[in-house]
PDB file of C-alpha atoms in Angstrom:
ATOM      1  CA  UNK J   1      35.046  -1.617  34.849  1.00 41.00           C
ATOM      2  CA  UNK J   2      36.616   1.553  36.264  1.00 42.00           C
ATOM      3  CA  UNK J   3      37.715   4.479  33.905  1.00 45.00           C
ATOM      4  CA  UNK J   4      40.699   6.893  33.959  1.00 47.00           C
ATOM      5  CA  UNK J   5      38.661   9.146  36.674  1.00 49.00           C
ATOM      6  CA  UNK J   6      38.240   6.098  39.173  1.00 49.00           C
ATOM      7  CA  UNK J   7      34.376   5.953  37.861  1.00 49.00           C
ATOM      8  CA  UNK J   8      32.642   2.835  36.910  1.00 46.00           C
ATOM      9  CA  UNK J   9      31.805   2.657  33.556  1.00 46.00           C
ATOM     10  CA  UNK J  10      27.737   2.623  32.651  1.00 47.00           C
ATOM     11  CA  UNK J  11      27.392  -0.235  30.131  1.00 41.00           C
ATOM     12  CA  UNK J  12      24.021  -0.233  28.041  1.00 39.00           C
ATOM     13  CA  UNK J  13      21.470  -2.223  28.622  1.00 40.00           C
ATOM     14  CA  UNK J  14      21.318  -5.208  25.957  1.00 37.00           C
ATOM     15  CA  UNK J  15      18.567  -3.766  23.453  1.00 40.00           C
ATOM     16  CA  UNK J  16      20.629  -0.676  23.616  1.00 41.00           C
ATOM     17  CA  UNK J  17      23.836  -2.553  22.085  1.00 40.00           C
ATOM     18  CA  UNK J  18      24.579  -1.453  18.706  1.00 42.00           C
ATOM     19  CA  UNK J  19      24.155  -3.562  15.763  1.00 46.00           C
ATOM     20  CA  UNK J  20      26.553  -3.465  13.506  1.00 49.00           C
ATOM     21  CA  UNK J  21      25.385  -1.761  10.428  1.00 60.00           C
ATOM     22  CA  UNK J  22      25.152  -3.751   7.177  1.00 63.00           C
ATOM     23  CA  UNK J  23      23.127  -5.997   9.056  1.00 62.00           C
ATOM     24  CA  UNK J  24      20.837  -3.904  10.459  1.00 70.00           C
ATOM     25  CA  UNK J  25      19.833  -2.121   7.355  1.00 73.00           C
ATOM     26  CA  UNK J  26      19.615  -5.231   5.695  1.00 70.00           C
ATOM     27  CA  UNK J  27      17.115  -6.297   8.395  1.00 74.00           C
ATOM     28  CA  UNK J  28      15.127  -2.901   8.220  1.00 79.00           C
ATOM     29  CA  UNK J  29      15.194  -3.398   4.308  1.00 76.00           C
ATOM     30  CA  UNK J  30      13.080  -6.954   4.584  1.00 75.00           C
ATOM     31  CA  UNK J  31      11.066  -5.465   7.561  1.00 80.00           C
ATOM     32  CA  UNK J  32      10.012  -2.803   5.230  1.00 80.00           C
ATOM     33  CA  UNK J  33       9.602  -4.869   2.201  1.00 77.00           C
ATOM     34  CA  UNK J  34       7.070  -7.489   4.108  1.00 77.00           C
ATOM     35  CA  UNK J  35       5.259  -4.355   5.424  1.00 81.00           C
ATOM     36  CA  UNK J  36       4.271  -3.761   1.823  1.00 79.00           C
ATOM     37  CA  UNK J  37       3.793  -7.405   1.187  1.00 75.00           C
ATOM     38  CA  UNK J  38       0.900  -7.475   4.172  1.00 78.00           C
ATOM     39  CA  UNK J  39      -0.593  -4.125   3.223  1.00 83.00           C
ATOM     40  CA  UNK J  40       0.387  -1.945   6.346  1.00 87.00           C
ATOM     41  CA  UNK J  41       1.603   1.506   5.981  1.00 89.00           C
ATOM     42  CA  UNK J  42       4.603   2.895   8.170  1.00 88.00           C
ATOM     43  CA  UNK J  43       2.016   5.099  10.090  1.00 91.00           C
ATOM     44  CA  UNK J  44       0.025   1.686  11.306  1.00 92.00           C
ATOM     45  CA  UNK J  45       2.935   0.012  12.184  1.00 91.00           C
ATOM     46  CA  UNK J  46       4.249   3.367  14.170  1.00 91.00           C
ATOM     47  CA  UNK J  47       0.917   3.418  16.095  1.00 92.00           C
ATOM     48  CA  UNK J  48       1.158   0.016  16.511  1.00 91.00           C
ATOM     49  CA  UNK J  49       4.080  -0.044  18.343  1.00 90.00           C
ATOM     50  CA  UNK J  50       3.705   3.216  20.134  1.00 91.00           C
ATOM     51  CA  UNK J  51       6.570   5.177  18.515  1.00 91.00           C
ATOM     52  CA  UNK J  52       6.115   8.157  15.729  1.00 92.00           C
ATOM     53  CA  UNK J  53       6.136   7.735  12.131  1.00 90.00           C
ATOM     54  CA  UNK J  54       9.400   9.750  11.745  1.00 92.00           C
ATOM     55  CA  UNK J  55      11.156   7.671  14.347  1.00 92.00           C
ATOM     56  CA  UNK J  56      10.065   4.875  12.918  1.00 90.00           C
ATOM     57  CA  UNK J  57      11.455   5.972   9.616  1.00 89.00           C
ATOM     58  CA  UNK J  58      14.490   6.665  11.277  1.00 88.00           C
ATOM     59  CA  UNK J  59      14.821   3.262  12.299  1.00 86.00           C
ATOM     60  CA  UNK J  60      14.495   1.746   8.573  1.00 83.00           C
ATOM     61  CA  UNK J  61      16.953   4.289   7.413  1.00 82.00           C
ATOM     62  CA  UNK J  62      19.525   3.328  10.265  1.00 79.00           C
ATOM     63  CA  UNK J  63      20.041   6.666  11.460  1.00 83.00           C
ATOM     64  CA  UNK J  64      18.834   5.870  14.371  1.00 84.00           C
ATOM     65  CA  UNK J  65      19.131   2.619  16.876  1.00 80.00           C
ATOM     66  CA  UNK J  66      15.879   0.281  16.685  1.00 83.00           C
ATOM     67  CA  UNK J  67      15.545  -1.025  20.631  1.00 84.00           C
ATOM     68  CA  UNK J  68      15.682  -4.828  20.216  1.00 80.00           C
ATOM     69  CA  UNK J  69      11.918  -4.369  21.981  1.00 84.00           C
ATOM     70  CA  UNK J  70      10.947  -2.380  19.450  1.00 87.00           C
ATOM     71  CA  UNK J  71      12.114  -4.832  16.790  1.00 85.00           C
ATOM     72  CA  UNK J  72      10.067  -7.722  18.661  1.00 84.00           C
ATOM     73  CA  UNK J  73       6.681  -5.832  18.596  1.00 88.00           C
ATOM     74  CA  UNK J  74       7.207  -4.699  14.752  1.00 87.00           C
ATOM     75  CA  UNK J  75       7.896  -8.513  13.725  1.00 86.00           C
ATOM     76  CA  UNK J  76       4.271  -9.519  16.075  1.00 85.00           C
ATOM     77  CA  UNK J  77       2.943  -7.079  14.025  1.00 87.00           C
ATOM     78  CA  UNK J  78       3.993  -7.995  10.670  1.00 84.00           C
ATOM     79  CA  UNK J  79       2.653 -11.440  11.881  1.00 81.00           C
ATOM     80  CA  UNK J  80       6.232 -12.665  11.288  1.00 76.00           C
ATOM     81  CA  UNK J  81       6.078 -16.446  12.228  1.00 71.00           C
ATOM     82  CA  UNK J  82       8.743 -17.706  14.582  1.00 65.00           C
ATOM     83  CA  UNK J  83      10.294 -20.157  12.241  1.00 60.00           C
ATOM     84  CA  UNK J  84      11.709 -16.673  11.154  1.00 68.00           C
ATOM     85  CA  UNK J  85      13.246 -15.942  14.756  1.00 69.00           C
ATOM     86  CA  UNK J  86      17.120 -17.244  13.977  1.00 67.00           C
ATOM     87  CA  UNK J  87      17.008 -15.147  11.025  1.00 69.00           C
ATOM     88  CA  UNK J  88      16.240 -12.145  12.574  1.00 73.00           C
ATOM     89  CA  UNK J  89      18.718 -12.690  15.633  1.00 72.00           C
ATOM     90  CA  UNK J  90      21.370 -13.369  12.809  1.00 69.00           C
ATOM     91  CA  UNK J  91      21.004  -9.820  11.440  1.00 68.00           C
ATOM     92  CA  UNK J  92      21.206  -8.134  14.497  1.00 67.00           C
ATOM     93  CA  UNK J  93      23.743 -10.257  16.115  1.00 67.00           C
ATOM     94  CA  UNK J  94      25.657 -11.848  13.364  1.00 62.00           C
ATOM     95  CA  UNK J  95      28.388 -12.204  15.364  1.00 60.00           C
ATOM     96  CA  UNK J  96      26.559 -14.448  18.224  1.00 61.00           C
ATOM     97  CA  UNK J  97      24.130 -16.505  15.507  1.00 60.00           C
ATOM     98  CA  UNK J  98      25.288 -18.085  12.559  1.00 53.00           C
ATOM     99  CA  UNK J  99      24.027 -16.314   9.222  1.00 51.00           C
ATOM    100  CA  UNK J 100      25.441 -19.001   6.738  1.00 50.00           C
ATOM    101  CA  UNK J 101      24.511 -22.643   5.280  1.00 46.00           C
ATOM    102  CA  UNK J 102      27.809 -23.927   5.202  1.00 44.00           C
ATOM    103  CA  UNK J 103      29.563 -25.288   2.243  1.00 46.00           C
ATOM    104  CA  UNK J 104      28.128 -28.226  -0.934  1.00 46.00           C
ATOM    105  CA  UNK J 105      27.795 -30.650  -0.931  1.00 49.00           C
ATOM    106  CA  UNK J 106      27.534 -31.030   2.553  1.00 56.00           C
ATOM    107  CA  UNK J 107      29.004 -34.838   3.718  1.00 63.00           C
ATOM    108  CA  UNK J 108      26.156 -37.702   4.518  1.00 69.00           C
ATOM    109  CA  UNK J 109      27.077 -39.581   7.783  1.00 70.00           C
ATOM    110  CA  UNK J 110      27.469 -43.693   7.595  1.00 68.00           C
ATOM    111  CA  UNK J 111      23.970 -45.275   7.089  1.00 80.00           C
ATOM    112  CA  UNK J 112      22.243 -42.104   5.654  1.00 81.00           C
ATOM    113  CA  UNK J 113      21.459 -43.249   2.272  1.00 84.00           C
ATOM    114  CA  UNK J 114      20.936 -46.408   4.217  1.00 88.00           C
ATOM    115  CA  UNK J 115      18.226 -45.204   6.514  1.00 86.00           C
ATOM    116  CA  UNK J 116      17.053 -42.811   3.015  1.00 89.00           C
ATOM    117  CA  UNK J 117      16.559 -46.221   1.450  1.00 92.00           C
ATOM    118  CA  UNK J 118      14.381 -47.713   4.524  1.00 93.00           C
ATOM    119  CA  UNK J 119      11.328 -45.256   4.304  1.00 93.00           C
ATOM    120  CA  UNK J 120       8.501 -47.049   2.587  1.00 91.00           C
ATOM    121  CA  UNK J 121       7.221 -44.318   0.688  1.00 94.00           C
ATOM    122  CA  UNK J 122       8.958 -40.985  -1.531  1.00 96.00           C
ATOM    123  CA  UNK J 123      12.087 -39.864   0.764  1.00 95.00           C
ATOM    124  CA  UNK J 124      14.956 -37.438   0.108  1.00 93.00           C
ATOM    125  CA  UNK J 125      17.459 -35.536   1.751  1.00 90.00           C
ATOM    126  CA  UNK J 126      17.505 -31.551   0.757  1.00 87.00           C
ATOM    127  CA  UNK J 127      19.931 -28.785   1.145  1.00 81.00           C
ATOM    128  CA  UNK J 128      18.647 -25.895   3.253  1.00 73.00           C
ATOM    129  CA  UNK J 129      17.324 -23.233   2.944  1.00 75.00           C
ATOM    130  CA  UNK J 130      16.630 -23.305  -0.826  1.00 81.00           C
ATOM    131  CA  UNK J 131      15.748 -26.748  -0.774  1.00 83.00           C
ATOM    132  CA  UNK J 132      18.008 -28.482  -3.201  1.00 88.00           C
ATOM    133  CA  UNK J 133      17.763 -32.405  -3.209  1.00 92.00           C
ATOM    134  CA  UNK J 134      20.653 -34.625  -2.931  1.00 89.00           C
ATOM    135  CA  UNK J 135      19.512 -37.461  -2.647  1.00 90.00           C
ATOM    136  CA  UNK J 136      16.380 -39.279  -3.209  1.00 93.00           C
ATOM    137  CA  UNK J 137      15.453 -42.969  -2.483  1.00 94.00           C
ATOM    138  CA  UNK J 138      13.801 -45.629  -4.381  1.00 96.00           C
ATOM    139  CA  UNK J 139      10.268 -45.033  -4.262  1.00 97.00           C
ATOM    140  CA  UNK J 140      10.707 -40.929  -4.465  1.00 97.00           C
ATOM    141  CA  UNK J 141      11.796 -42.277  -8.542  1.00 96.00           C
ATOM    142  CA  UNK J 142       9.137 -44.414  -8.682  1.00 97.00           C
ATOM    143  CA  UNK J 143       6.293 -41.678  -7.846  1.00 97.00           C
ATOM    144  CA  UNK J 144       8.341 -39.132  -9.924  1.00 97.00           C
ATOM    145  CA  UNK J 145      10.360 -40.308 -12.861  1.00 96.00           C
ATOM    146  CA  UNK J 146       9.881 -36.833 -14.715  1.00 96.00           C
ATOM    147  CA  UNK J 147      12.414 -35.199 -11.420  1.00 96.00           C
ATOM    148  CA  UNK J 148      15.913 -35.586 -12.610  1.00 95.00           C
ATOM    149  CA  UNK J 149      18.126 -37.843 -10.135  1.00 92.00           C
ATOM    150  CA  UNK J 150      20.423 -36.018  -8.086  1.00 90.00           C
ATOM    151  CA  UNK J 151      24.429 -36.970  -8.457  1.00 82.00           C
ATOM    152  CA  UNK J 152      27.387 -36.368  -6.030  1.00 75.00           C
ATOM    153  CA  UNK J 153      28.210 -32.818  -7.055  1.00 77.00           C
ATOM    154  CA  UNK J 154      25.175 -32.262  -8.883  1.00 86.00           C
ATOM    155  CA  UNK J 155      21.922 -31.494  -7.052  1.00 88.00           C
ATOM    156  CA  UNK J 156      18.783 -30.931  -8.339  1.00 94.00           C
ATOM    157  CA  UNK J 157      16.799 -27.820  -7.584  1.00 93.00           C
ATOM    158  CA  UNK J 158      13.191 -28.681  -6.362  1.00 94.00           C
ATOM    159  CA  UNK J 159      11.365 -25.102  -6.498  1.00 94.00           C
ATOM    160  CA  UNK J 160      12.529 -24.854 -10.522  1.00 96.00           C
ATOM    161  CA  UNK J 161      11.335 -28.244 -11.223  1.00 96.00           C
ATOM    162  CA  UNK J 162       7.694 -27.735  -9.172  1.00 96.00           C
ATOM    163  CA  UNK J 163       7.304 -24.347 -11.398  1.00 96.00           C
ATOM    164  CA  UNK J 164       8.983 -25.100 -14.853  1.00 96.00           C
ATOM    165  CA  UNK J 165       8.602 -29.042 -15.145  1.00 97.00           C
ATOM    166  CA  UNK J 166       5.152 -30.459 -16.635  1.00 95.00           C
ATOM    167  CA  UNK J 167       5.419 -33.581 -14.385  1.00 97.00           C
ATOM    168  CA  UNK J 168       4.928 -31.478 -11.245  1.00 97.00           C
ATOM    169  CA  UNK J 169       1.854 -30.413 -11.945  1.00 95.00           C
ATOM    170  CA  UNK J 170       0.943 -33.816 -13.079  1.00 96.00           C
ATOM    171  CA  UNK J 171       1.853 -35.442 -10.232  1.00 97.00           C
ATOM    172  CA  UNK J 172       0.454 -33.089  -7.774  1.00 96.00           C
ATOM    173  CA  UNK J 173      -2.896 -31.595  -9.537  1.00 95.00           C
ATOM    174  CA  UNK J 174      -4.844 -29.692  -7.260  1.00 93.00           C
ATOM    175  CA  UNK J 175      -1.843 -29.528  -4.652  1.00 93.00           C
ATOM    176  CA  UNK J 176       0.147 -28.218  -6.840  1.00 95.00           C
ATOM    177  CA  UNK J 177      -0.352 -24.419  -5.781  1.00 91.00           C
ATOM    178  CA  UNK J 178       0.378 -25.986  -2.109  1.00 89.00           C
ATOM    179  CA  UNK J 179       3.629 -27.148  -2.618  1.00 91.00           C
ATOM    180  CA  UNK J 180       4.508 -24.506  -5.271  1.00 92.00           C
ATOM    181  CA  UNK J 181       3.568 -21.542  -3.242  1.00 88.00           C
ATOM    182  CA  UNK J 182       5.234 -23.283  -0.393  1.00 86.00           C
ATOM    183  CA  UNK J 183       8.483 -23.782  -2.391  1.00 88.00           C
ATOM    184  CA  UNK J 184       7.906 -20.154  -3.086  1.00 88.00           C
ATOM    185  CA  UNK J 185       7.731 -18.832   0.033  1.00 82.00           C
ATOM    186  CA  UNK J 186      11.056 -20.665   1.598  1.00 81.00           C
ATOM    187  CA  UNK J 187      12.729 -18.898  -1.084  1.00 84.00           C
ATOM    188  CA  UNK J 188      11.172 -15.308  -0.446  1.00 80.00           C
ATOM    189  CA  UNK J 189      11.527 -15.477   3.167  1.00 76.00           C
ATOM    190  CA  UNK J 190      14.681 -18.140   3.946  1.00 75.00           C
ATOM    191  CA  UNK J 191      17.392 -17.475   1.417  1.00 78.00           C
ATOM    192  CA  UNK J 192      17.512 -13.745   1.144  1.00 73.00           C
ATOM    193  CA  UNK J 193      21.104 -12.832   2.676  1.00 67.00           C
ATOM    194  CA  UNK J 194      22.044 -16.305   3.118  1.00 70.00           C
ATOM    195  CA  UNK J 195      22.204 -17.790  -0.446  1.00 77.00           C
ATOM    196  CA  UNK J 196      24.490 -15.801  -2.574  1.00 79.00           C
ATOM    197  CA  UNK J 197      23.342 -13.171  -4.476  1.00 79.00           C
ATOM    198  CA  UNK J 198      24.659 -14.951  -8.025  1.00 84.00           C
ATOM    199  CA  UNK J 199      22.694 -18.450  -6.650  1.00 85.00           C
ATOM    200  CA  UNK J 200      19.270 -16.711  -5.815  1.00 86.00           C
ATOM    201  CA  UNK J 201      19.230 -14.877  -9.446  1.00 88.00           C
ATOM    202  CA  UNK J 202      20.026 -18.101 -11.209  1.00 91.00           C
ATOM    203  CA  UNK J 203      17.398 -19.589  -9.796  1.00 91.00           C
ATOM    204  CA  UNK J 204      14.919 -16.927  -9.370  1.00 91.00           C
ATOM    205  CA  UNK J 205      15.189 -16.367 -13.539  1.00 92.00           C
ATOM    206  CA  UNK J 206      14.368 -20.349 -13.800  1.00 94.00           C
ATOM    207  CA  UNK J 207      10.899 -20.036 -11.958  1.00 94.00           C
ATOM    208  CA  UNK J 208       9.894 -17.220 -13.788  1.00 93.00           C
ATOM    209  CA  UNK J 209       9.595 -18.434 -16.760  1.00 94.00           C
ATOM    210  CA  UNK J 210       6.313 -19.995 -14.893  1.00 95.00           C
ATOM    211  CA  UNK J 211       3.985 -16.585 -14.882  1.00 92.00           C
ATOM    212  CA  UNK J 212       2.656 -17.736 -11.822  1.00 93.00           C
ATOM    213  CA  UNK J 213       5.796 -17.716  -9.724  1.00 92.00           C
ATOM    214  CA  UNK J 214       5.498 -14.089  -9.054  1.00 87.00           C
ATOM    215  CA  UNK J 215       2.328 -14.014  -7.823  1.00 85.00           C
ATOM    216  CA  UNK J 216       2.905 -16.536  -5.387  1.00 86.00           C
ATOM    217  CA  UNK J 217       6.283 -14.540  -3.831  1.00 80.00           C
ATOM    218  CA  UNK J 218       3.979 -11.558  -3.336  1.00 73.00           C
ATOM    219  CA  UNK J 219       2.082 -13.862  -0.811  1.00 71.00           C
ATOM    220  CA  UNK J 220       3.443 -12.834   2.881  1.00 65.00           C
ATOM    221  CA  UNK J 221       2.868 -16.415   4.808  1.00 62.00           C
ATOM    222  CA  UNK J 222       0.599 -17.244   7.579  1.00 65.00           C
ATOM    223  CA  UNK J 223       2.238 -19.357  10.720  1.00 62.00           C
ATOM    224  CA  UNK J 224       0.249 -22.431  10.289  1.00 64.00           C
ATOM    225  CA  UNK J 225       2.000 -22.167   6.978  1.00 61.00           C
ATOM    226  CA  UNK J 226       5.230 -23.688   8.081  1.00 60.00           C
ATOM    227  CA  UNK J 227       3.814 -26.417   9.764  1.00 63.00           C
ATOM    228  CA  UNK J 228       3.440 -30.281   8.124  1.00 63.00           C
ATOM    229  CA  UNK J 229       1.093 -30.174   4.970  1.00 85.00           C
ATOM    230  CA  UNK J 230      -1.039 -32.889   3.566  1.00 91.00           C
ATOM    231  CA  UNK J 231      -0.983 -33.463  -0.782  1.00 93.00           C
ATOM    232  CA  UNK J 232      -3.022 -35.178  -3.279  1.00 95.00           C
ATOM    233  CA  UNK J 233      -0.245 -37.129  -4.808  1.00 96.00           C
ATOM    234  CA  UNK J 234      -0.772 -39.123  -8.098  1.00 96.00           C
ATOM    235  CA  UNK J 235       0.524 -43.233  -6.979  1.00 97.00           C
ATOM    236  CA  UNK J 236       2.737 -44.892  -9.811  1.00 96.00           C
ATOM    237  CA  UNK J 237      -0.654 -46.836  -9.985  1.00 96.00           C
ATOM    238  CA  UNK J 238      -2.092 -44.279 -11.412  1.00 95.00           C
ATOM    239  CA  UNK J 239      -4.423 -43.225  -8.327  1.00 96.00           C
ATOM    240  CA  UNK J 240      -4.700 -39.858  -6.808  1.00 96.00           C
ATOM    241  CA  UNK J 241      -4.301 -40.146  -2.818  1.00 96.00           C
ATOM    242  CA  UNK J 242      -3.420 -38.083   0.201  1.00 96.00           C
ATOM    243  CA  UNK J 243       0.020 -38.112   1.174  1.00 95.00           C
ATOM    244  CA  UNK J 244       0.969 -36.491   4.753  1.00 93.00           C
ATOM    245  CA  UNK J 245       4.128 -34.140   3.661  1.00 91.00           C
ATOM    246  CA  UNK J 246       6.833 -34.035   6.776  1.00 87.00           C
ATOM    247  CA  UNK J 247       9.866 -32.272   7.044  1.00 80.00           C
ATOM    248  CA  UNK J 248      13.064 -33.796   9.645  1.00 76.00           C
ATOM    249  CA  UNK J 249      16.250 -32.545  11.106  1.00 63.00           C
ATOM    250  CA  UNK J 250      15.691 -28.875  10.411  1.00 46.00           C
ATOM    251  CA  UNK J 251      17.775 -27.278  12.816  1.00 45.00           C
ATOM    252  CA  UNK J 252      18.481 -23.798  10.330  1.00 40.00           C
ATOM    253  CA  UNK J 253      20.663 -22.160  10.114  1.00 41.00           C
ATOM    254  CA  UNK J 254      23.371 -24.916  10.385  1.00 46.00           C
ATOM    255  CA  UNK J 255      26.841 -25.436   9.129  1.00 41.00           C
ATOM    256  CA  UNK J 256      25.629 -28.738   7.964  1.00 49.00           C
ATOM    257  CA  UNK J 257      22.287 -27.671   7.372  1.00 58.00           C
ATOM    258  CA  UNK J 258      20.609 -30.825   5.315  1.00 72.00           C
ATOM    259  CA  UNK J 259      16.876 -31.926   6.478  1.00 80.00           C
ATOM    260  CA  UNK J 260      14.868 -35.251   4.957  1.00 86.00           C
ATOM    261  CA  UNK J 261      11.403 -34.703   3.929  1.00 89.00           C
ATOM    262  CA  UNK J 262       9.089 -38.158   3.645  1.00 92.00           C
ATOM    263  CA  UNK J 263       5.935 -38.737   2.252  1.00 94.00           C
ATOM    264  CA  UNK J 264       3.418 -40.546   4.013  1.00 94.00           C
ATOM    265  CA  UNK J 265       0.405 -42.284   2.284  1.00 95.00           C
ATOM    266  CA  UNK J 266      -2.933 -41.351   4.495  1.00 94.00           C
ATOM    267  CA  UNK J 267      -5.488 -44.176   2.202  1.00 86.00           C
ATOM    268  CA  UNK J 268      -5.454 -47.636   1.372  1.00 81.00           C
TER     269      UNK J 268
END
């Protein structure tokens, strides 16, 4: 494009673009705050990425523009696993990716309770990213009668039950600190500037009235982390066996972000 002096106009190259500002402190706020959360100081993570300390704390102040390279080698060196990659693009280009999880309850297609209904073992359907359930099936109540049973309108929020209700730990035992730190970690990393700020202290106040809760927030993730997990599970015989933990249809953010998670016995 030409200007008023017949010159072409110089366009910046794309990690040059400027990100709008509310986002981009936002994002330099949780860059900062997992920095402390893995132990490195701003000086290691300056040398790291070949920039000085007091540019780099011009970055996390905004007052200057963070290249979108730059950004990129400070997340590989907070070790920031890729299942966080959407999130990041959504603060710095909120405009191109979606930074919302859409409205509740979200709407089930035909033959989704139907298909819910079909999985052998403990099924249900959960609301990303702070994992409320919504629906479970038949043999989810039989393994867990202490969970309350999710209603049209009325979900049921897994992370307070795994930290606040005695059945959890009963039904999980050893795995318990699996799946609780687990349940903690979607909410430290996942629903910070996508949940509402009201939602997130609700239920934030529930799991700490479990002591353990913060401990397990203050615990930055590893990337093998996110991947499929494997629980001792207590039967509704009675008998403790491994149960293969995997998570479906979790294409986050999404409008109609909803994802089923099945349990899959591993013994006889």
């Amino acid at each position: 494009m030409a200007n008023a002096g017949g010159r072409r106009e110089k366009k910046p190259p794309f990690d040059k673009l400027v990100q709008p500002r509310d986002h981009f402190l936002r994002l330099m706020h949780e860059l900062d705050t997992t920095a402390r959360v893995v132990g490195k100081s701003r000086r290691e993570i300056a040398e790291a990425v070949h920039t000085s300390p007091a540019t780099l704390a011009k970055y996390f102040r905004g007052d200057r523009e963070m290249p979108n390279s730059v950004l990129v080698d400070i997340c590989n060196e907070l070790g920031m696993p890729k299942a966080l990659a959407k999130k990041i693009a959504a603060a710095v280009l909120p405009g191109l990716v979606p930074d919302e999880t859409g409205s509740w309850p979200p709407q089930f297609a035909p033959g989704d309770i139907a298909l819910l209904e079909s999985i052998s073992g403990p099924a249900y359907f959960a609301k990303n990213p702070e994992g409320r359930i919504m629906a479970t099936n038949k043999s989810f109540k039989e393994y867990f009668p202490w969970m309350p049973v999710p209603s049209e309108g009325n979900p049921v929020d897994m992370p307070v039950q795994l930290f606040t209700n005695p059945g959890a730990r009963e039904s999980f035992g050893d795995s318990w600190e699996l799946i609780a730190g687990r349940s903690a970690m979607w909410l430290m990393i996942f629903c910070p500037a996508v949940v509402p700020a009201e939602r997130m202290a609700e239920i934030f106040d529930l799991c700490r009235r479990n002591p353990e809760f913060e401990k397990m927030m203050s615990v930055m993730p590893t990337e093998a982390e996110f991947s499929d997990i494997v629980l001792s599970v207590k039967c509704p015989d009675g008998v403790r066996r491994e149960h293969a933990v995997k998570s479906l249809g979790q294409d986050w953010p999404d409008p109609a972000a909803w994802s089923l998670h099945t349990m899959t016995c591993l013994e006889p």
